Amino acid sequence: MVKAAKSLVIVESPAKAKTINKYLGPDFEVKSSMGHVRDLPSKNFGVDIENNFEPTYEITPGRQRTVDTLKTAAKKCHDLYLATDLDREGEAIAWHLAQILGVPEERTYRVIFNAITKSAIKQAFEKPGKIDIDKVMAQQARRILDRIVGYEISPLLWKKVARGLSAGRVQSVAVKIIVEREKEIHNFKPKEYWLIPTVFTTDLKNDYSRQWRDFISTDTQNGKGPTASEQGKWLLEHNAFKAELTKIGNDKFHASNKEQAERIFSALKHAEFKVANIQTKQSVSHPAAPFITSTLQQAAANRLGFATKRTMFVAQQLYEGIDLGSMGSLGLITYMRTDSTHLSSEAVTDARNYIGMHLGQDYLPAQANIYTSKKSAQQAHEAIRPTDVDLTPTDIKQFLTDEQSKLYELIWRRFVACQMSPAKWDVTNLDVAADTSIEQCWYRTTGRVLVFDGYTKVWPISSTEQELPRMQVGQKLAVVDINAEQHFTKPPARYTEASLVKALESQGIGRPSTYSPIISTIQERGYVQQTDKKFYATDLGEVVTDKLTEYFPKIMDVSFTRYMEEQLDKIEEQHLAWLGVLKDFYGPFEKNLEIATKQMKHAKAEVTPSPYNCPQCGKQLQYRFGKNGKFLSCSAYPDCKSACPCDKDGKMVEEEKSELKCPVCGKPMLYKNGRFGRFLGCADYPNCKTTLKLDKQGNVLPAKPPPKPTEIICHKCKDGRLVIRESKKGPFLGCSRFPKCRTIINVKQLEHLKQLQSMGQWPPETQEEAEKIIGSKKPKKVTSKNR
């Protein structure tokens, strides 16, 4: 009896395949493509500009065996179901698979689902569709646009700045945002201003001044003194509160120097204060919308300290399925790349049922909370939510890793909270007045008391607002503490991962699936770096941004980048011709590229004057750009080769002497900073180029042992001899003519090669023969086609 052919289902990952497999019966075979199986070539342009931007696709490196397996399965299948992710990228993967596997269109189906649950899978397979070619073309247009920018600008940066650099249509704009913030901070001029804060108490019998000063100066675990919450608690216990001077007479209080502040402070020091006005009203705080990709990344960064890349990696695991013991493998959250806050009616009903049953009717609003998404959001997608609200974080914690547990709880709490009643607060505005020698002075403060916790029962929020003691108008107050404090305006804050994602989203740069790779790429390229979770633009990032902004103003313009994203959306949603979008982009781009190739100066050839003089010849030092960033160089170069480092702000850095002497010339060794961290370099550089490596603790690392000769002839160049070198992974065989010849052979081959050479069989005549001997090239499999 001949077995009936099964239907083949293809997803991206093995974890997703494992979860889906248990929901489909024996008539289905589920396999994974391991992501993309076909893309533009990795080693050449792959886009025929002259022939209507015709792309050439190749099997993704390392995926040929996967493709062969899928082809074999496809030949035997009854129907082909492409169950890749529901975004553009997933649609493109499905289309490429259909093109490669060649199953007739009438037997090829597209199934999409935003959650890997039994009901979602069943519904998707009951009503399979076809590949959305508009979505595919939108992804193809994006891929070609990015290839054009990356492939044509990157070589220019190699020539004009430094080797190994790259540009990107979206990544370069993201770097520009950070560079512009860096310049704002650098150019910021702080302005002086003064405040006269006062701590009042309703207790007129006791003097709390000394207790308050002792308390406020207490060193806590964080080394910063008591927190706002701890201060609030102390104040409440002593019937005290803080207030700020806001008005003098009818004018707003303002003091820009010490003299002004001292004059007002002197008038207040001995004044009598009383409550002038009390206004209390109720304030309502509504829950936030359920998570979309950007808000999940922001919340995970702020509340959990997760990097965007880490957040998306863990979310992918939760989406594809977690083994929950007897329950089997279950997808715990809906699809995590979305910009829609829409929730299905079933999900809303489940959330409301959970709230009513477990939290009480007071926490359940009369009507479901509905959230509107921005115009570009795809309403067919859902927000990120748990697939089953009854699977509480506590119930499944034992099956999750620490990271999975934390992220799942964050998503679960946000989803439940979004359908809860608002929190209610009593907000009191209090005015305190004093008659002084100058004029009547007015203080103001605000206090807030939680009346009903509402959604905050599930989604806690922090508040720095104080709780005020009971008071009446006309009541006298005692002063606990009064000070005139000097302050300076602060520059704009540096971007964190959370605030950068928010900026990218608000300015329309990229889409949910791109935020994480953008942030990873700009750091990997060395354009920005993170210190204490804040982004700093590097010298390299600033140089590249300035050059690209000068010669490619449109590409580096935020509004143009946003416009291009909108055009890509229109290809998908409004059938806009993708070819027209590419042609409109390429015309101006080609002209800019031609001008930049001719006119852009090399970064190393550009100099700017500095306020410093050369320590060797006395002439002016200039700022130059080198492989390690900005540095100071003598203007008399090459006659004087003196150079010294400078910091990010251009200030000369005095090189610190070490206790060691140069092992070659005997002069002092200086601490220096390079691409790979701190090292010691000879003070007589460039006459003596001796350097010593340091470990993380600053200790000198022993020099690498010299390579050991073997007398075995190198099979590639035939001129060099193989030597034994040391690396982090252990010894290996390399050519003595390195770096001109970069032969590398496993050290285990040493005795074998010695024996072959003694027998006259090494080196062989061809490189192919040599590779067979040393095992670096596997022999081709004999098949029916090449017999």
Short mmCIF file of C-alpha atoms in Angstrom, two decimals, residues 145-301:
data_model
loop_
_atom_site.label_atom_id
_atom_site.label_comp_id
_atom_site.label_asym_id
_atom_site.label_seq_id
_atom_site.Cartn_x
_atom_site.Cartn_y
_atom_site.Cartn_z
CA LEU A 145 18.02 50.56 -1.73
CA ASP A 146 20.20 49.44 1.17
CA ARG A 147 22.51 47.54 -1.20
CA ILE A 148 22.93 50.63 -3.44
CA VAL A 149 23.79 52.91 -0.52
CA GLY A 150 26.02 50.40 1.25
CA TYR A 151 27.81 49.05 -1.84
CA GLU A 152 28.46 52.43 -3.51
CA ILE A 153 29.24 54.68 -0.52
CA SER A 154 31.25 52.18 1.56
CA PRO A 155 34.17 51.96 -0.97
CA LEU A 156 34.25 55.77 -1.01
CA LEU A 157 34.67 55.80 2.78
CA TRP A 158 37.46 53.22 2.45
CA LYS A 159 39.32 55.60 0.14
CA LYS A 160 38.54 58.86 1.92
CA VAL A 161 38.47 57.92 5.63
CA ALA A 162 39.68 54.43 6.59
CA ARG A 163 39.52 50.84 5.37
CA GLY A 164 36.74 48.56 6.56
CA LEU A 165 34.07 51.24 6.98
CA SER A 166 30.49 50.98 5.82
CA ALA A 167 27.51 53.25 5.22
CA GLY A 168 23.84 52.43 5.48
CA ARG A 169 20.70 54.20 4.35
CA VAL A 170 19.22 54.06 7.87
CA GLN A 171 22.23 53.34 10.09
CA SER A 172 24.06 56.48 8.91
CA VAL A 173 21.08 58.66 9.86
CA ALA A 174 20.93 56.98 13.28
CA VAL A 175 24.62 57.83 13.79
CA LYS A 176 23.89 61.41 12.69
CA ILE A 177 21.26 61.74 15.44
CA ILE A 178 23.87 60.76 18.05
CA VAL A 179 26.57 62.96 16.47
CA GLU A 180 24.24 65.98 16.48
CA ARG A 181 23.48 65.38 20.16
CA GLU A 182 27.24 65.13 20.79
CA LYS A 183 27.74 68.53 19.14
CA GLU A 184 24.87 70.06 21.12
CA ILE A 185 26.52 68.88 24.33
CA HIS A 186 29.96 70.09 23.22
CA ASN A 187 28.67 73.54 22.20
CA PHE A 188 26.41 73.94 25.22
CA LYS A 189 27.10 77.03 27.36
CA PRO A 190 25.76 76.54 30.90
CA LYS A 191 23.83 79.44 32.44
CA GLU A 192 23.88 80.19 36.13
CA TYR A 193 20.66 80.38 38.14
CA TRP A 194 19.78 80.23 41.84
CA LEU A 195 16.96 78.58 43.78
CA ILE A 196 15.87 79.13 47.39
CA PRO A 197 14.19 75.85 48.44
CA THR A 198 12.74 75.60 51.92
CA VAL A 199 11.60 72.74 54.15
CA PHE A 200 8.57 73.68 56.26
CA THR A 201 6.82 71.86 59.10
CA THR A 202 3.45 72.30 60.78
CA ASP A 203 5.05 71.29 64.12
CA LEU A 204 5.85 74.62 65.84
CA LYS A 205 7.00 73.03 69.10
CA ASN A 206 10.04 71.08 67.87
CA ASP A 207 13.14 72.21 65.97
CA TYR A 208 13.99 69.58 63.35
CA SER A 209 16.75 71.55 61.62
CA ARG A 210 19.69 69.53 62.95
CA GLN A 211 17.90 66.20 62.45
CA TRP A 212 17.15 67.11 58.81
CA ARG A 213 20.75 68.16 58.10
CA ASP A 214 22.09 64.96 59.68
CA PHE A 215 19.59 62.87 57.72
CA ILE A 216 20.23 64.53 54.37
CA SER A 217 24.01 64.15 54.73
CA THR A 218 23.74 60.42 55.54
CA ASP A 219 25.78 58.31 53.14
CA THR A 220 23.62 55.47 51.78
CA GLN A 221 24.45 52.31 49.87
CA ASN A 222 24.44 54.14 46.52
CA GLY A 223 26.80 56.79 47.92
CA LYS A 224 24.40 59.58 46.95
CA GLY A 225 22.50 60.21 50.16
CA PRO A 226 18.82 59.41 50.82
CA THR A 227 16.59 58.80 47.81
CA ALA A 228 13.53 60.94 47.01
CA SER A 229 11.35 58.16 48.45
CA GLU A 230 13.37 58.05 51.69
CA GLN A 231 13.25 61.83 52.00
CA GLY A 232 9.48 61.78 51.46
CA LYS A 233 9.09 59.26 54.26
CA TRP A 234 11.19 61.38 56.69
CA LEU A 235 9.24 64.53 55.84
CA LEU A 236 5.87 62.82 56.37
CA GLU A 237 6.99 61.48 59.77
CA HIS A 238 7.91 65.03 60.84
CA ASN A 239 4.83 66.78 59.39
CA ALA A 240 7.19 68.50 56.97
CA PHE A 241 7.30 69.22 53.23
CA LYS A 242 9.50 70.89 50.62
CA ALA A 243 8.52 74.00 48.66
CA GLU A 244 10.18 76.30 46.10
CA LEU A 245 10.16 80.10 46.02
CA THR A 246 8.13 81.01 42.91
CA LYS A 247 7.02 84.67 43.19
CA ILE A 248 8.15 87.93 44.74
CA GLY A 249 5.24 90.30 44.73
CA ASN A 250 3.58 89.84 41.33
CA ASP A 251 6.79 88.89 39.54
CA LYS A 252 8.18 85.42 38.89
CA PHE A 253 11.24 84.72 41.05
CA HIS A 254 14.51 84.69 39.12
CA ALA A 255 18.08 85.03 40.35
CA SER A 256 20.98 84.65 37.94
CA ASN A 257 23.85 85.41 40.34
CA LYS A 258 24.85 85.15 43.99
CA GLU A 259 24.21 88.81 44.79
CA GLN A 260 20.57 88.63 43.66
CA ALA A 261 19.99 85.37 45.51
CA GLU A 262 21.67 86.57 48.74
CA ARG A 263 19.54 89.74 48.84
CA ILE A 264 16.31 87.70 48.65
CA PHE A 265 17.65 84.99 50.97
CA SER A 266 18.48 87.59 53.65
CA ALA A 267 14.92 88.93 53.51
CA LEU A 268 13.45 85.42 53.87
CA LYS A 269 15.73 84.13 56.62
CA HIS A 270 13.82 85.69 59.48
CA ALA A 271 10.37 85.93 57.91
CA GLU A 272 7.19 84.34 59.27
CA PHE A 273 5.42 81.90 56.96
CA LYS A 274 1.81 80.83 56.80
CA VAL A 275 -0.44 78.75 54.53
CA ALA A 276 -2.00 81.13 52.01
CA ASN A 277 -4.01 78.84 49.73
CA ILE A 278 -4.95 75.13 49.47
CA GLN A 279 -6.54 73.61 46.38
CA THR A 280 -7.28 69.87 46.17
CA LYS A 281 -8.65 68.12 43.10
CA GLN A 282 -8.79 64.55 41.86
CA SER A 283 -6.43 63.42 39.11
CA VAL A 284 -6.89 60.32 36.99
CA SER A 285 -4.02 58.32 35.49
CA HIS A 286 -4.88 55.95 32.64
CA PRO A 287 -2.92 52.78 31.78
CA ALA A 288 -0.55 52.79 28.81
CA ALA A 289 -1.28 50.88 25.62
CA PRO A 290 -0.10 47.26 25.27
CA PHE A 291 3.43 46.85 23.99
CA ILE A 292 4.59 47.35 20.43
CA THR A 293 8.20 46.60 19.48
CA SER A 294 9.58 50.04 20.32
CA THR A 295 7.80 50.41 23.67
CA LEU A 296 8.80 46.87 24.69
CA GLN A 297 12.43 47.70 23.94
CA GLN A 298 12.19 50.95 25.91
CA ALA A 299 10.49 49.36 28.93
CA ALA A 300 12.92 46.41 28.95
CA ALA A 301 15.85 48.84 28.85
#
